[in-house]
Amino acid sequence: MREQRSIVQNIDWPLLVIYIALVTMGWLNIYAAVYDPENISLFDLDMQYGKQAMFIGICALVGTVILFTDGKLFPTFSFWIYAFMMVLLVATIFLGKEVKGSHSWLNIGGGFSLQPAELAKFSTCLALARYLGEINIKMDKLQTRLISAALILLPVIIILMQNETGLAIVYFSFVFVLYREGLPGGFLLLGFAVALLFILSLLVEKTILFAIIGAAAILVFMFFGKRRFSRLLRVAAVAGMAVAFTFSVNYIFTKVLKPHQSIRINALLGKIDESNRKIAEKGILYNVNQSKIAIGSGGLVGKGWTKGTQTKYDFVPEQDTDFIFCTVGEEWGFIGSSAVLLLFMTLILRIIYIAERQKAPFTRIYAYGVASILMFHLMVNVGMTLGLMPVIGIPLPFFSYGGSSLLGFTILLFILIRLDSYRMQIL
Amino acid sequence: MKQLSSRQYVIAGLVVAICLTYIGRLFFIQIVDDKYKIMSVNNAIRRIVDYPPRGVIYDRTGKLLVANQAAYDLMVIPNQVKDCDTTELCRLINIDTKGFNDRFAKLKKQKHPWYQPAVFEGQLSGKAYAALQEKLYDFQGFYVQARTIRNYPKNVGAHLLGYVGEVSEKIVKDSSYYLMGDYIGLSGIEKSYEVPLRGIRGVRHVEKDVFNRERAAFADGRFDTLGIAGVDLTSSIDLDLQEYGEKLMRNKIGSIVAIEPATGEILALVSSPTYDPNLLVGHERSKNYVVLLRDTMKPLFNRALMASYPPGSTFKIANALVGQEIGVVTPDTRYSCNRGFSAGGVHVGCHAHASPVDLKFSITTSCNAYYCNVFRSIVEHYKPSEAGYRTWRDYIMSFGFGAKLPSDLPNELRGNVPSAEYYNKMYGKGRWKALSVISLGIGQGEMGVTPLQMANYTATLANRGWYILPHAIKKVGDKPIGVYNPKFGEKHYTKVQKKYFDVVVDAMANVMTNGTGRIAQIDSVVLGGKTGTAQNPHGKDHSIFICFGPVANPKIAIAVYVENAGFGATWAAPIASLMIEKYLKGKTKRPEMEKRMMEGVVLPVYENKTSATPVDE
Ligand SMILES: [Zn+2]
C-alpha cells in the first residue's frame, strides 16, 4: 500500500499529461483523416479510429501494468528482454506475412498483426542502459564503444533484413545516448555522416557520392586544424572508410539480401533501372507535393476539425499513418500544428530534464534513449511531410495510426516514468 | 562527470532547433504563401487525376500486340451535384432513373466520401462522350475523365497477355501506390510487368468556369505533378506464329508452347480454348467476364501454365540421360522386350517390335520395357532403394520439373515429381521399391508436368543440357530482359553431362525419320522429336509431342498437348510440325495436313469433365 501511494506521488505528472494530450490529439486526427459526414459512428471497429481507440485502451492497460511493476525488474531483465526481442525479430523474417514487400509483421490472430521492430526499440534502450550503466564502464575504452555499437547494430541488421529500412535507420539516433555518456563529439558528426551516407548511397549515383566525400575530406583538411601530414592521412583514411561504407551498403543490398528483397528496396528507392527510377522518384515527389498542399491549405487557424478536404485518402496515400501530420496542418492550421510541435519539444526537453536528475546511470541512459528516438521520429516524419526530409516510412509517435507503433512508444515512455518514480529510493 | 552533463544542452539545443526550423517552414507554407489556401477553398479549381497511357506491347518483329485506345469516364463529385436534369443525363448515357439513383445508393453503401470524385459511368462510348461534352454545363458536379484502355489489334494471345482491371479495395489497402479507380494488370504479362507498364499517375489542377468547363491550369501548373507514361515492352512472341497456333488448336483442348532454345524466349504460348482479349476491355468487361467464367470449357484457364499432365513417353529421354550419368546404362545396353516388362508380379505392356533393343532404338520405337529396366537399375543402384529414388528425383528436377521454373508469367503451376516422403506415407517407410513406382520409368503415374515445363525440357534437350528460364518479354523499354532482370540471362545446367546428350538427340532424329514421329517430318529440315501419350483416368488419353529443329542448330523447341486425342502421332505431332515449318520457313507447304488440323474437332466425349488434372499447390 505504501509502495503504491509513493508511485502515485512520485510519478512525473507533466510527462503523463503530455502523453495523454498527444495520444488524444492523435486519435482526433485519425478520426478526422477518415471522417465522413455520411457515416458517423465513433467506435466502429471497421474504421481506423475505432481500432485506434481499442489500441489506446490496450496501451492504457499496459502502461498501468508497467507503473505497478517493480522498477528494479527492468535493469535486472534488460538483457533477457533484449535477447527475446532479437529472437522475435529474426523469427518474424521467416514467420511474418508479407506487407508491401517487407516481412516485419507477425500475425497475432483476430485480423491483427504486430510489428516487433516497433517494440525492439525499448528493449535496445534497456540493454544499452544496462550495459553502459555498469559502474566500471568507461566510454573512452574501445571495447565499450564496440559492444555498444553491436547492441545497436544487431536490431538494425535484422530489421534491414525484414525490409523495413525506415525503422532500421531510427536506431542510429542512439548515437546521442553514447554522446551523452562520453563518446567524443566527433562521433556525433560521424553518426550524422553515416546516416546521411546510408541514404545517399542508395539514392545517388556512386560517382557523385564519391565526389561529395572527396570534397568534404578536402574541406575538412583545409579549414580545420593544422595542416600536418599525419592529419592528411587521418582525413584520407576517414574518407576512404566512407567510400568503403557506401560499397558495403551496396554489398548488403546486392549480396546479403535476397534478390527479391533488394529489388523491392531498390524499387522503393527507385533504382531498378533508369525508367523505373524516375517513376519511383516521381511517386515520392507526388506524395510530398500533395502533403505540402494539404498542410499549406490550413492557413493560420486551419479549416477546423474534420473539415479538411485535401487529406482523407484523397490524393496522398497513408494519410492516417506516415502522413498524419498533413491532417494536423490542414485542419488545425499554423497555430495548431506549431502547438503540436511545441508539445513534442516540451516532451523531449522534459525527458532530458528527467534524465539529468537521476542518480542511477541506468535510468539516465534509458531516458536519453527515449529522447533520442522521439527526436528522430519527430524530425524525419514531420520533415518528410514538409518536404524537408527524404520520404522514409516511419510513424509520428503517438499520432500515427497503428497499434504496434503506439504500443512501442507507450512502453518506452512508461518504463521511463516508472524508473523515474523510484529515483528517491536509490541512495 | 560535470563536463559530460553539459552535453544535455547540445542535445536539447538540437531538439529546439529542429522544432523551430519546422515551425518556420510551417509559417512559410501556411501563412506566407497563400496559393495553397486559394486552391483548396476554391470550388472552381478541380483536381484531375492524370492517368498516363499504359505501355504498349510489341511482338518480337515489332508488330503491335497490345495497343491503347481512348476511353472516357463520367465522374461525379456528389456534394457538388445540384439542379441536375436527371432525365437528360440518363438519356445521354443510356441508363434509366433507377440506374441513376442506384449509383448514388451504391456510393453511399461503399461509404464513399461525398466531396471526392467517383466514377459514375465508366468507359463511355465515343458517341456518348461527344454528346455529353456539349451539355456538361447543365450537370454541375459531373465531369469527364479521360484515360486509356487496352486494345488488341489481332485478337490473339489472351492468356499470355492477360487483362487489366480496376484495383480492388484489398489492393488499395495493401499498397502505398494504388488508389481507388486505378487500373492494374490482373493476369499474364499485364500482371508480371505491371510496374513498368503502368507508369505513374499524376494530378492536375484546372480552373473551371461557371459553365462547368475546364479552362486554364491553375497557378501555371505549379501544384501539378505530371504523370509519367508507362514503358513499352517488346515481347518475344512471334505474332504470326501465335495466331497460327491458335488456329491449329481451334476446337481442341490443350496447349502449344514454343521456345527459342538459345535464349529461353517464348515464341508462342497457346492455350485452347481461348477467348478474344477485346472482350475483357471496356464497358462490357464485367458482363463478358462472367460469361467466360461460367463457360464449361474454361476458356479463362491458362492450360499452358496451369494444367499438369503426366509426360508420358517423352519422359523416357530424361531417364535415358539420368541412367547414363549414373552409369547404369550405356548406348550399348540391351534389354529384351516381349510385349512388355514383367517382374515381381508387376507387368507393364509394350507394343510389338524387334527385340532386344539398344538405347537408341528404345527411344525410336518407344519401348516401355526398356525404360522400366532403366528406371529400376537407377533406383536399385543405391542402397536402400529410397536413397536411389531420391537421387533419381534430384536429377529429374534439374530438368526444371516438379518446381516453378519460374518464368515471367504469373500463376505457373509446380507440376509434380513425387517425393520419397509421399511414397513413405503411401506405402510405409522401407516398404516400397523401384517396382512399386515403376510407371515413373515411362512417365506415367503421379508425374505431373505443365506444357511450359515440357517446352523447357525440349529446349534443354535441344541445347544438350542447359536452359534459360522461359520468358515472354524480350525488352523492357530499350533494356534487354537480361539486363532488366539478370535471371533471364542465366544458363541452368542439368545434372547430366553434355556428352550423354548426343546419343539421345540422335535417337530423337531417328524418331522423325523412321520412328513414331514420321508423320511430323519436314523436308529439308532435320528435326528431333518424341511422341507421348498421357494416361487420362477420365476419358481418352492425351496426345503429346515434343520437337526441336534444326538438330544441328536449334531455332525452335516446341511442346504440344492435345487432350483426349489418343496417341501423340495423331494430333500433337502434325500440329508441332506445322508450327515449326511456319516459324522456320515463314509458310507451310502441306495444305492438306493444315486443313485437317485446323478443321479437326477433338473434344471430350463426356461433358463437364476437365481432363487436365490441376495439381494443388
Ligand atoms: Zn518394348
mmCIF file of C-alpha atoms and ligand atoms in Angstrom, chain B residues 336-341 349-354 357 365-370, ligand 1:
data_model
loop_
_atom_site.group_PDB
_atom_site.id
_atom_site.type_symbol
_atom_site.label_atom_id
_atom_site.label_comp_id
_atom_site.label_asym_id
_atom_site.label_seq_id
_atom_site.Cartn_x
_atom_site.Cartn_y
_atom_site.Cartn_z
ATOM 1 C CA SER B 336 14.737 -57.723 -74.413
ATOM 2 C CA CYS B 337 11.089 -56.887 -74.646
ATOM 3 C CA ASN B 338 8.447 -59.476 -75.135
ATOM 4 C CA ARG B 339 5.335 -57.322 -75.349
ATOM 5 C CA GLY B 340 6.305 -55.635 -72.148
ATOM 6 C CA PHE B 341 8.060 -55.752 -68.821
ATOM 7 C CA GLY B 349 2.756 -53.757 -71.571
ATOM 8 C CA CYS B 350 4.524 -52.732 -74.787
ATOM 9 C CA HIS B 351 3.724 -52.860 -78.489
ATOM 10 C CA ALA B 352 5.223 -55.444 -80.844
ATOM 11 C CA HIS B 353 8.725 -54.615 -82.063
ATOM 12 C CA ALA B 354 12.106 -56.257 -82.695
ATOM 13 C CA VAL B 357 16.672 -53.212 -78.184
ATOM 14 C CA THR B 365 10.420 -47.299 -81.026
ATOM 15 C CA SER B 366 9.463 -46.030 -77.583
ATOM 16 C CA CYS B 367 9.899 -49.327 -75.784
ATOM 17 C CA ASN B 368 8.233 -49.464 -72.355
ATOM 18 C CA ALA B 369 10.124 -52.497 -71.129
ATOM 19 C CA TYR B 370 13.470 -50.818 -71.739
HETATM 20 ZN ZN ZN C 1 9.061 -52.803 -75.937
#
